[in-house]
Short mmCIF file of C-alpha atoms and ligand atoms in Angstrom, two decimals:
data_model
loop_
_atom_site.label_atom_id
_atom_site.label_comp_id
_atom_site.label_asym_id
_atom_site.label_seq_id
_atom_site.Cartn_x
_atom_site.Cartn_y
_atom_site.Cartn_z
CA UNK T 1 -167.05 142.87 -3.34
CA UNK T 2 -165.55 140.46 -0.82
CA UNK T 3 -161.76 140.30 -0.50
CA UNK T 4 -161.16 143.65 -2.21
CA UNK T 5 -160.83 145.71 0.97
CA UNK T 6 -157.07 145.24 1.28
CA UNK T 7 -155.45 148.67 1.15
CA UNK T 8 -153.78 149.35 -2.21
CA UNK T 9 -150.05 148.99 -1.90
CA UNK T 10 -148.21 152.30 -1.97
CA UNK T 11 -145.29 152.64 -4.35
CA UNK T 12 -142.69 155.20 -3.34
CA UNK T 13 -139.51 156.11 -5.19
CA UNK T 14 -136.50 157.68 -3.52
CA UNK T 15 -134.06 159.29 -5.93
CA UNK T 16 -130.56 160.16 -4.70
CA UNK T 17 -128.05 161.73 -7.08
CA UNK T 18 -124.64 160.02 -7.16
CA UNK T 19 -121.70 161.93 -5.62
CA UNK T 20 -123.66 165.06 -6.41
CA UNK T 21 -121.22 167.99 -6.07
CA UNK T 22 -118.32 166.13 -7.69
CA UNK T 23 -120.59 164.80 -10.46
CA UNK T 24 -121.55 168.38 -11.34
CA UNK T 25 -117.86 169.35 -11.30
CA UNK T 26 -117.02 166.46 -13.63
CA UNK T 27 -119.76 167.54 -16.00
CA UNK T 28 -118.44 171.11 -16.07
CA UNK T 29 -114.83 169.95 -16.44
CA UNK T 30 -114.63 166.98 -18.82
CA UNK T 31 -110.88 166.89 -18.16
CA UNK T 32 -111.66 165.55 -14.64
CA UNK T 33 -113.33 162.42 -16.06
CA UNK T 34 -111.80 159.20 -14.75
CA UNK T 35 -109.75 160.98 -12.09
CA UNK T 36 -110.46 161.04 -8.36
CA UNK T 37 -112.26 164.32 -7.62
CA UNK T 38 -112.63 165.76 -4.13
CA UNK T 39 -114.90 168.73 -3.37
CA UNK T 40 -114.18 170.67 -0.20
CA UNK T 41 -111.29 172.86 0.80
CA UNK T 42 -107.86 173.59 -0.64
CA UNK T 43 -105.58 170.76 0.64
CA UNK T 44 -102.47 173.00 0.49
CA UNK T 45 -100.20 169.99 0.04
CA UNK T 46 -101.48 168.35 3.21
CA UNK T 47 -101.43 171.50 5.33
CA UNK T 48 -104.93 172.57 4.29
CA UNK T 49 -107.82 173.01 6.65
CA UNK T 50 -111.52 172.30 6.27
CA UNK T 51 -113.27 169.11 5.26
CA UNK T 52 -114.32 167.00 2.29
CA UNK T 53 -117.89 167.84 1.22
CA UNK T 54 -118.06 164.90 -1.12
CA UNK T 55 -115.90 163.03 -3.61
CA UNK T 56 -116.46 160.84 -6.63
CA UNK T 57 -116.34 157.05 -6.52
CA UNK T 58 -112.77 156.96 -7.87
CA UNK T 59 -111.68 159.00 -4.81
CA UNK T 60 -113.74 156.75 -2.48
CA UNK T 61 -111.52 153.85 -3.62
CA UNK T 62 -108.70 155.58 -1.76
CA UNK T 63 -110.77 155.68 1.45
CA UNK T 64 -111.79 159.32 1.11
CA UNK T 65 -115.31 160.20 2.27
CA UNK T 66 -117.41 163.24 3.16
CA UNK T 67 -116.67 164.88 6.48
CA UNK T 68 -113.01 163.77 6.41
CA UNK T 69 -110.38 166.49 7.05
CA UNK T 70 -109.03 167.65 3.71
CA UNK T 71 -105.45 167.11 4.93
CA UNK T 72 -106.19 163.44 5.50
CA UNK T 73 -107.78 163.16 2.05
CA UNK T 74 -104.62 164.64 0.57
CA UNK T 75 -102.45 162.08 2.37
CA UNK T 76 -104.65 159.28 1.02
CA UNK T 77 -104.59 160.59 -2.54
CA UNK T 78 -102.40 163.62 -3.31
CA UNK T 79 -102.92 163.24 -7.04
CA UNK T 80 -106.70 163.70 -6.86
CA UNK T 81 -108.31 166.80 -8.35
CA UNK T 82 -109.29 169.10 -5.48
CA UNK T 83 -111.99 171.74 -5.97
CA UNK T 84 -113.30 174.15 -3.41
CA UNK T 85 -116.97 173.86 -4.34
CA UNK T 86 -119.35 176.12 -6.19
CA UNK T 87 -122.64 176.15 -4.31
CA UNK T 88 -124.62 178.34 -6.78
CA UNK T 89 -123.72 175.90 -9.54
CA UNK T 90 -124.95 172.90 -7.51
CA UNK T 91 -128.10 174.76 -6.57
CA UNK T 92 -128.85 175.51 -10.21
CA UNK T 93 -128.27 171.87 -11.17
CA UNK T 94 -130.48 170.81 -8.29
CA UNK T 95 -133.31 173.06 -9.44
CA UNK T 96 -133.20 171.60 -12.94
CA UNK T 97 -133.12 168.03 -11.58
CA UNK T 98 -136.10 168.70 -9.32
CA UNK T 99 -138.04 170.22 -12.22
CA UNK T 100 -137.51 166.95 -14.12
CA UNK T 101 -138.44 164.74 -11.16
CA UNK T 102 -141.50 166.82 -10.31
CA UNK T 103 -143.04 165.96 -13.69
CA UNK T 104 -143.21 162.27 -12.85
CA UNK T 105 -145.66 162.52 -9.98
CA UNK T 106 -147.97 165.05 -8.37
CA UNK T 107 -146.90 163.66 -5.01
CA UNK T 108 -143.35 164.83 -4.97
CA UNK T 109 -141.09 165.91 -2.13
CA UNK T 110 -137.71 167.48 -2.59
CA UNK T 111 -135.28 166.55 0.15
CA UNK T 112 -132.11 168.55 0.39
CA UNK T 113 -130.23 169.39 -2.79
CA UNK T 114 -129.92 165.98 -4.34
CA UNK T 115 -132.72 163.77 -3.04
CA UNK T 116 -136.44 163.49 -3.68
CA UNK T 117 -139.36 161.20 -2.91
CA UNK T 118 -142.11 160.44 -5.42
CA UNK T 119 -145.30 158.61 -4.54
CA UNK T 120 -146.25 157.01 -7.85
CA UNK T 121 -149.10 154.82 -6.55
CA UNK T 122 -151.63 156.60 -8.76
CA UNK T 123 -149.28 156.86 -11.74
CA UNK T 124 -148.49 153.16 -12.20
CA UNK T 125 -150.41 149.89 -11.90
CA UNK T 126 -147.72 147.73 -10.32
CA UNK T 127 -144.05 147.41 -9.42
CA UNK T 128 -143.02 146.48 -12.96
CA UNK T 129 -144.42 149.76 -14.23
CA UNK T 130 -142.68 151.59 -11.38
CA UNK T 131 -139.40 150.07 -12.49
CA UNK T 132 -140.05 151.26 -16.05
CA UNK T 133 -140.80 154.72 -14.74
CA UNK T 134 -137.59 154.74 -12.68
CA UNK T 135 -135.65 153.75 -15.79
CA UNK T 136 -137.23 156.66 -17.67
CA UNK T 137 -136.24 159.05 -14.88
CA UNK T 138 -132.67 157.78 -14.92
CA UNK T 139 -132.53 158.12 -18.67
CA UNK T 140 -133.89 161.67 -18.67
CA UNK T 141 -131.47 162.79 -15.96
CA UNK T 142 -128.55 161.31 -17.83
CA UNK T 143 -129.65 162.67 -21.20
CA UNK T 144 -130.50 166.19 -20.01
CA UNK T 145 -128.11 166.69 -17.13
CA UNK T 146 -125.37 164.12 -17.78
CA UNK T 147 -125.79 162.93 -14.20
CA UNK T 148 -126.53 159.52 -12.72
CA UNK T 149 -128.66 158.73 -9.72
CA UNK T 150 -129.63 155.75 -7.62
CA UNK T 151 -133.27 154.90 -7.05
CA UNK T 152 -135.02 152.84 -4.40
CA UNK T 153 -138.58 151.60 -4.93
CA UNK T 154 -140.54 150.40 -1.91
CA UNK T 155 -143.93 150.58 -0.16
CA UNK T 156 -142.87 153.58 1.94
CA UNK T 157 -140.34 156.41 2.24
CA UNK T 158 -138.26 154.74 4.94
CA UNK T 159 -137.56 151.59 2.93
CA UNK T 160 -137.27 153.47 -0.38
CA UNK T 161 -134.50 155.62 1.11
CA UNK T 162 -132.57 152.62 2.41
CA UNK T 163 -133.09 150.91 -0.95
CA UNK T 164 -131.68 153.85 -2.95
CA UNK T 165 -128.51 153.62 -0.88
CA UNK T 166 -128.28 149.84 -1.31
CA UNK T 167 -126.63 149.89 -4.70
CA UNK T 168 -124.69 152.97 -5.69
CA UNK T 169 -123.76 154.53 -8.06
CA UNK T 170 -126.37 154.22 -10.83
CA UNK T 171 -128.37 151.65 -8.87
CA UNK T 172 -131.99 150.62 -8.95
CA UNK T 173 -133.26 148.54 -6.04
CA UNK T 174 -136.82 147.29 -5.77
CA UNK T 175 -138.28 146.06 -2.50
CA UNK T 176 -141.79 144.61 -2.73
CA UNK T 177 -144.15 144.72 0.23
CA UNK T 178 -143.59 141.01 0.91
CA UNK T 179 -139.83 141.31 0.98
CA UNK T 180 -139.43 144.40 3.19
CA UNK T 181 -138.41 142.56 6.35
CA UNK T 182 -136.14 140.17 4.46
CA UNK T 183 -134.44 143.13 2.75
CA UNK T 184 -133.89 145.07 5.97
CA UNK T 185 -132.89 142.19 8.26
CA UNK T 186 -129.21 141.73 7.31
CA UNK T 187 -128.37 145.46 7.16
CA UNK T 188 -126.36 147.06 9.98
CA UNK T 189 -128.62 148.80 12.46
CA UNK T 190 -126.88 152.15 11.75
CA UNK T 191 -128.54 152.20 8.33
CA UNK T 192 -131.94 152.68 9.94
CA UNK T 193 -133.60 156.10 9.92
CA UNK T 194 -132.98 157.99 13.16
CA UNK T 195 -130.18 155.71 14.35
CA UNK T 196 -126.88 157.53 14.28
CA UNK T 197 -123.45 156.35 15.36
CA UNK T 198 -124.16 156.95 19.05
CA UNK T 199 -127.47 155.07 19.28
CA UNK T 200 -125.98 152.47 16.96
CA UNK T 201 -123.18 151.82 19.47
CA UNK T 202 -125.68 151.55 22.33
CA UNK T 203 -127.74 149.06 20.37
CA UNK T 204 -124.62 147.10 19.40
CA UNK T 205 -123.70 146.87 23.09
CA UNK T 206 -127.13 145.31 23.70
CA UNK T 207 -126.30 142.66 21.11
CA UNK T 208 -128.34 144.34 18.36
CA UNK T 209 -126.11 144.42 15.30
CA UNK T 210 -128.54 144.22 12.40
CA UNK T 211 -131.96 145.64 11.64
CA UNK T 212 -133.24 142.06 11.90
CA UNK T 213 -131.86 141.84 15.47
CA UNK T 214 -133.71 145.05 16.26
CA UNK T 215 -136.98 143.82 14.73
CA UNK T 216 -136.95 140.69 16.88
CA UNK T 217 -135.81 142.41 20.07
CA UNK T 218 -138.17 142.76 23.05
CA UNK T 219 -139.95 146.06 22.40
CA UNK T 220 -140.54 146.64 26.14
CA UNK T 221 -136.79 146.63 26.78
CA UNK T 222 -136.30 149.09 23.89
CA UNK T 223 -138.93 151.40 25.37
CA UNK T 224 -137.32 151.22 28.82
CA UNK T 225 -133.97 152.10 27.31
CA UNK T 226 -134.91 154.69 24.65
CA UNK T 227 -138.41 155.84 25.61
CA UNK T 228 -140.81 156.53 22.76
CA UNK T 229 -137.93 156.34 20.29
CA UNK T 230 -137.47 152.68 21.27
CA UNK T 231 -140.97 151.95 20.01
CA UNK T 232 -140.27 153.87 16.82
CA UNK T 233 -137.00 152.02 16.14
CA UNK T 234 -138.82 148.72 16.57
CA UNK T 235 -141.52 149.73 14.09
CA UNK T 236 -139.01 151.03 11.58
CA UNK T 237 -136.99 147.83 11.84
CA UNK T 238 -140.08 145.94 10.70
CA UNK T 239 -140.39 148.37 7.78
CA UNK T 240 -143.45 150.15 9.14
CA UNK T 241 -143.55 153.81 8.16
CA UNK T 242 -146.71 155.73 7.37
CA UNK T 243 -145.39 159.23 6.54
CA UNK T 244 -146.78 160.50 3.28
CA UNK T 245 -144.68 161.94 0.50
CA UNK T 246 -144.83 165.71 0.58
CA UNK T 247 -146.43 165.94 3.97
CA UNK T 248 -143.57 166.33 6.41
CA UNK T 249 -140.62 168.51 7.13
CA UNK T 250 -140.47 170.60 3.95
CA UNK T 251 -137.53 170.24 1.66
CA UNK T 252 -134.66 170.13 4.05
CA UNK T 253 -133.76 168.44 7.27
CA UNK T 254 -131.38 170.99 8.60
CA UNK T 255 -129.44 174.06 7.70
CA UNK T 256 -126.00 174.95 8.98
CA UNK T 257 -122.58 176.43 8.46
CA UNK T 258 -119.20 175.58 9.84
CA UNK T 259 -115.90 177.32 9.76
CA UNK T 260 -112.28 176.27 10.27
CA UNK T 261 -110.03 178.78 12.09
CA UNK T 262 -106.98 179.88 10.14
CA UNK T 263 -104.94 178.84 13.18
CA UNK T 264 -106.19 176.69 16.06
CA UNK T 265 -107.38 178.80 18.97
CA UNK T 266 -108.68 178.65 22.53
CA UNK T 267 -109.37 182.37 22.74
CA UNK T 268 -112.99 182.59 23.91
CA UNK T 269 -113.59 185.98 22.34
CA UNK T 270 -112.45 184.79 18.95
CA UNK T 271 -114.50 181.57 19.23
CA UNK T 272 -117.67 183.35 20.31
CA UNK T 273 -117.25 185.94 17.57
CA UNK T 274 -116.99 183.17 14.99
CA UNK T 275 -120.05 181.41 16.42
CA UNK T 276 -121.95 184.67 16.23
CA UNK T 277 -121.02 185.12 12.58
CA UNK T 278 -122.17 181.58 11.87
CA UNK T 279 -125.47 182.24 13.68
CA UNK T 280 -126.05 185.24 11.44
CA UNK T 281 -125.40 183.27 8.28
CA UNK T 282 -127.63 180.39 9.39
CA UNK T 283 -130.34 182.83 10.46
CA UNK T 284 -130.25 184.66 7.12
CA UNK T 285 -130.71 181.42 5.26
CA UNK T 286 -133.56 180.30 7.53
CA UNK T 287 -135.36 183.60 6.97
CA UNK T 288 -134.72 183.50 3.24
CA UNK T 289 -136.32 180.07 3.04
CA UNK T 290 -139.23 181.01 5.33
CA UNK T 291 -138.20 178.43 7.89
CA UNK T 292 -138.69 178.21 11.61
CA UNK T 293 -136.40 176.00 13.68
CA UNK T 294 -136.57 174.32 17.03
CA UNK T 295 -133.27 172.50 17.53
CA UNK T 296 -129.87 174.18 17.62
CA UNK T 297 -126.66 172.17 17.31
CA UNK T 298 -123.15 173.41 17.98
CA UNK T 299 -120.20 171.48 16.62
CA UNK T 300 -116.75 171.75 18.14
CA UNK T 301 -113.64 170.17 16.67
CA UNK T 302 -110.47 170.21 18.76
CA UNK T 303 -106.94 170.54 17.45
CA UNK T 304 -106.55 166.75 17.58
CA UNK T 305 -109.71 166.37 15.41
CA UNK T 306 -111.75 165.08 18.32
CA UNK T 307 -115.22 166.31 17.37
CA UNK T 308 -118.30 166.81 19.51
CA UNK T 309 -121.80 168.04 18.74
CA UNK T 310 -124.13 169.40 21.37
CA UNK T 311 -127.74 170.20 20.79
CA UNK T 312 -130.57 171.98 22.49
CA UNK T 313 -134.24 171.84 21.57
CA UNK T 314 -136.10 175.05 22.24
CA UNK T 315 -139.58 175.04 23.77
CA UNK T 316 -141.11 176.64 20.65
CA UNK T 317 -140.37 177.00 16.95
CA UNK T 318 -138.64 180.31 16.27
CA UNK T 319 -136.87 182.26 13.56
CA UNK T 320 -135.36 184.89 15.86
CA UNK T 321 -131.64 185.54 15.65
CA UNK T 322 -131.47 186.21 19.42
CA UNK T 323 -132.89 182.75 20.18
CA UNK T 324 -130.30 181.14 17.93
CA UNK T 325 -127.44 183.17 19.42
CA UNK T 326 -128.56 182.53 23.00
CA UNK T 327 -128.86 178.78 22.50
CA UNK T 328 -125.51 178.67 20.68
CA UNK T 329 -123.73 180.62 23.41
CA UNK T 330 -125.24 178.48 26.14
CA UNK T 331 -124.16 175.27 24.42
CA UNK T 332 -120.66 176.61 23.81
CA UNK T 333 -120.31 177.91 27.40
CA UNK T 334 -121.47 174.59 28.85
CA UNK T 335 -118.98 172.61 26.84
CA UNK T 336 -116.03 174.84 26.22
CA UNK T 337 -114.01 176.95 28.63
CA UNK T 338 -110.93 179.10 28.07
CA UNK T 339 -107.77 177.08 28.65
CA UNK T 340 -109.37 174.03 27.08
CA UNK T 341 -107.56 172.34 24.24
CA UNK T 342 -107.46 174.55 21.16
CA UNK T 343 -110.28 174.46 18.66
CA UNK T 344 -109.87 173.85 14.98
CA UNK T 345 -113.43 174.25 13.78
CA UNK T 346 -116.84 175.35 15.00
CA UNK T 347 -120.26 174.93 13.42
CA UNK T 348 -123.85 175.98 14.01
CA UNK T 349 -126.83 174.07 12.65
CA UNK T 350 -130.58 174.33 13.05
CA UNK T 351 -132.93 171.40 12.53
CA UNK T 352 -136.46 170.36 13.38
CA UNK T 353 -137.64 172.79 10.72
CA UNK T 354 -141.04 173.89 9.54
CA UNK T 355 -142.31 176.51 7.16
CA UNK T 356 -143.63 179.77 8.56
CA UNK T 357 -147.40 179.40 8.71
CA UNK T 358 -147.36 175.58 8.67
CA UNK T 359 -149.71 174.12 11.31
CA UNK T 360 -147.90 172.97 14.41
CA UNK T 361 -148.67 169.35 15.14
CA UNK T 362 -148.99 168.64 18.83
P1 TTP R 401 -125.14 162.84 -0.28
O1 TTP R 401 -126.29 162.42 -1.14
O2 TTP R 401 -125.10 162.36 1.12
O3 TTP R 401 -123.77 162.36 -0.95
P2 TTP R 401 -123.34 162.34 -2.46
O4 TTP R 401 -124.47 162.65 -3.38
O5 TTP R 401 -122.12 163.19 -2.62
O6 TTP R 401 -122.87 160.86 -2.63
P3 TTP R 401 -123.75 159.53 -2.80
O7 TTP R 401 -123.42 159.01 -4.17
O8 TTP R 401 -123.27 158.63 -1.71
O9 TTP R 401 -125.19 159.94 -2.65
O10 TTP R 401 -125.03 164.41 -0.25
C1 TTP R 401 -125.38 165.23 -1.36
C2 TTP R 401 -124.46 166.43 -1.46
O11 TTP R 401 -124.51 167.17 -0.26
C3 TTP R 401 -123.00 166.04 -1.64
O12 TTP R 401 -122.63 165.89 -2.99
C4 TTP R 401 -122.26 167.15 -0.96
C5 TTP R 401 -123.22 167.68 0.05
N1 TTP R 401 -122.77 167.28 1.40
C6 TTP R 401 -122.09 168.21 2.18
O13 TTP R 401 -121.92 169.36 1.80
N2 TTP R 401 -121.65 167.82 3.42
C7 TTP R 401 -121.84 166.54 3.89
O14 TTP R 401 -121.41 166.21 5.01
C8 TTP R 401 -122.54 165.58 3.06
C9 TTP R 401 -122.76 164.17 3.53
C10 TTP R 401 -122.97 166.01 1.83
MG1 MG R 402 -126.40 161.76 -3.22
#
């Protein structure tokens, strides 16, 4: 039949739980309800070390956010409830949430502890039905788990993820195929997949402030400046993203640990020992989850909170502890020497992950 060869529009949902760790804490401790709740380290009346893992929206009103030193959080809101975090509890909640979400579509991809993608193209007829389905998901999560989430609905994973973040908490944002570019255009370029703070600053310096600016920028100049990534950014900015739900990257993007020294130090032996311990913990988790990794990142935070990350991509995927330790040591040696300013925190992270046995794509 003529005119029917247009590809059927995909409908992808991205579900992101709201302030996940603190929401679980609130559920377990009804007495926290309505109060600012910060999950991370013990603030020790402002002298505490470590960072905020997440906080509820009441705490965000005070300017607290994830990654912030816990001492700073305490200065912003000393009366908040501070909890150290209970990972097994969050993991258990995550498993139950994923079991619920997995029922709504055969094409389902868990992403980290509190996010998932669902391709519902074969489960619904149109966007209106997708919205109804999203409402059912929200209702079931609230009823069974007493937790809220935000959902983005769009023609692909890239836009669905940006849409779920658009209105939080308890949001539902729908972006139809026709409105993708209009939806993306006004957003700051840093919201785009793959564009972190650093690339964001470079783009800003080129006069590219919004995703719309990026979409209309000369692609040749982007390629000259950023290589193949330049082409990718340009495509993404126009909302083009073909990746299928469930096909890429497994369930997590990266896996890491970090550790704050009990007193700041520039003693190389102590720093390298700590990095080694972190390598072992990261390695154990990678092995436990049957994951290979290719990129190793070392994080260094100086006494004055100046923080740097350095990364190295290995020539091949590996799961060997020696490879992780060697890459970590090399990165640390290249960027830290004895006598440098003292360090407050170090971290080790692996990314670029794939499952053992998964075909390598060239
Ligand atoms: P996010 O989904 O990024 O954050 P969130 O769920 O707390 O808040 P939002 O409502 O904005 O989605 O991360 C999910 C959980 O992962 C979060 O609750 C805590 C944990 N986490 C860390 O441990 N360290 C981090 O740096 C971040 C960003 C999150
Ligand atoms: Mg979340």
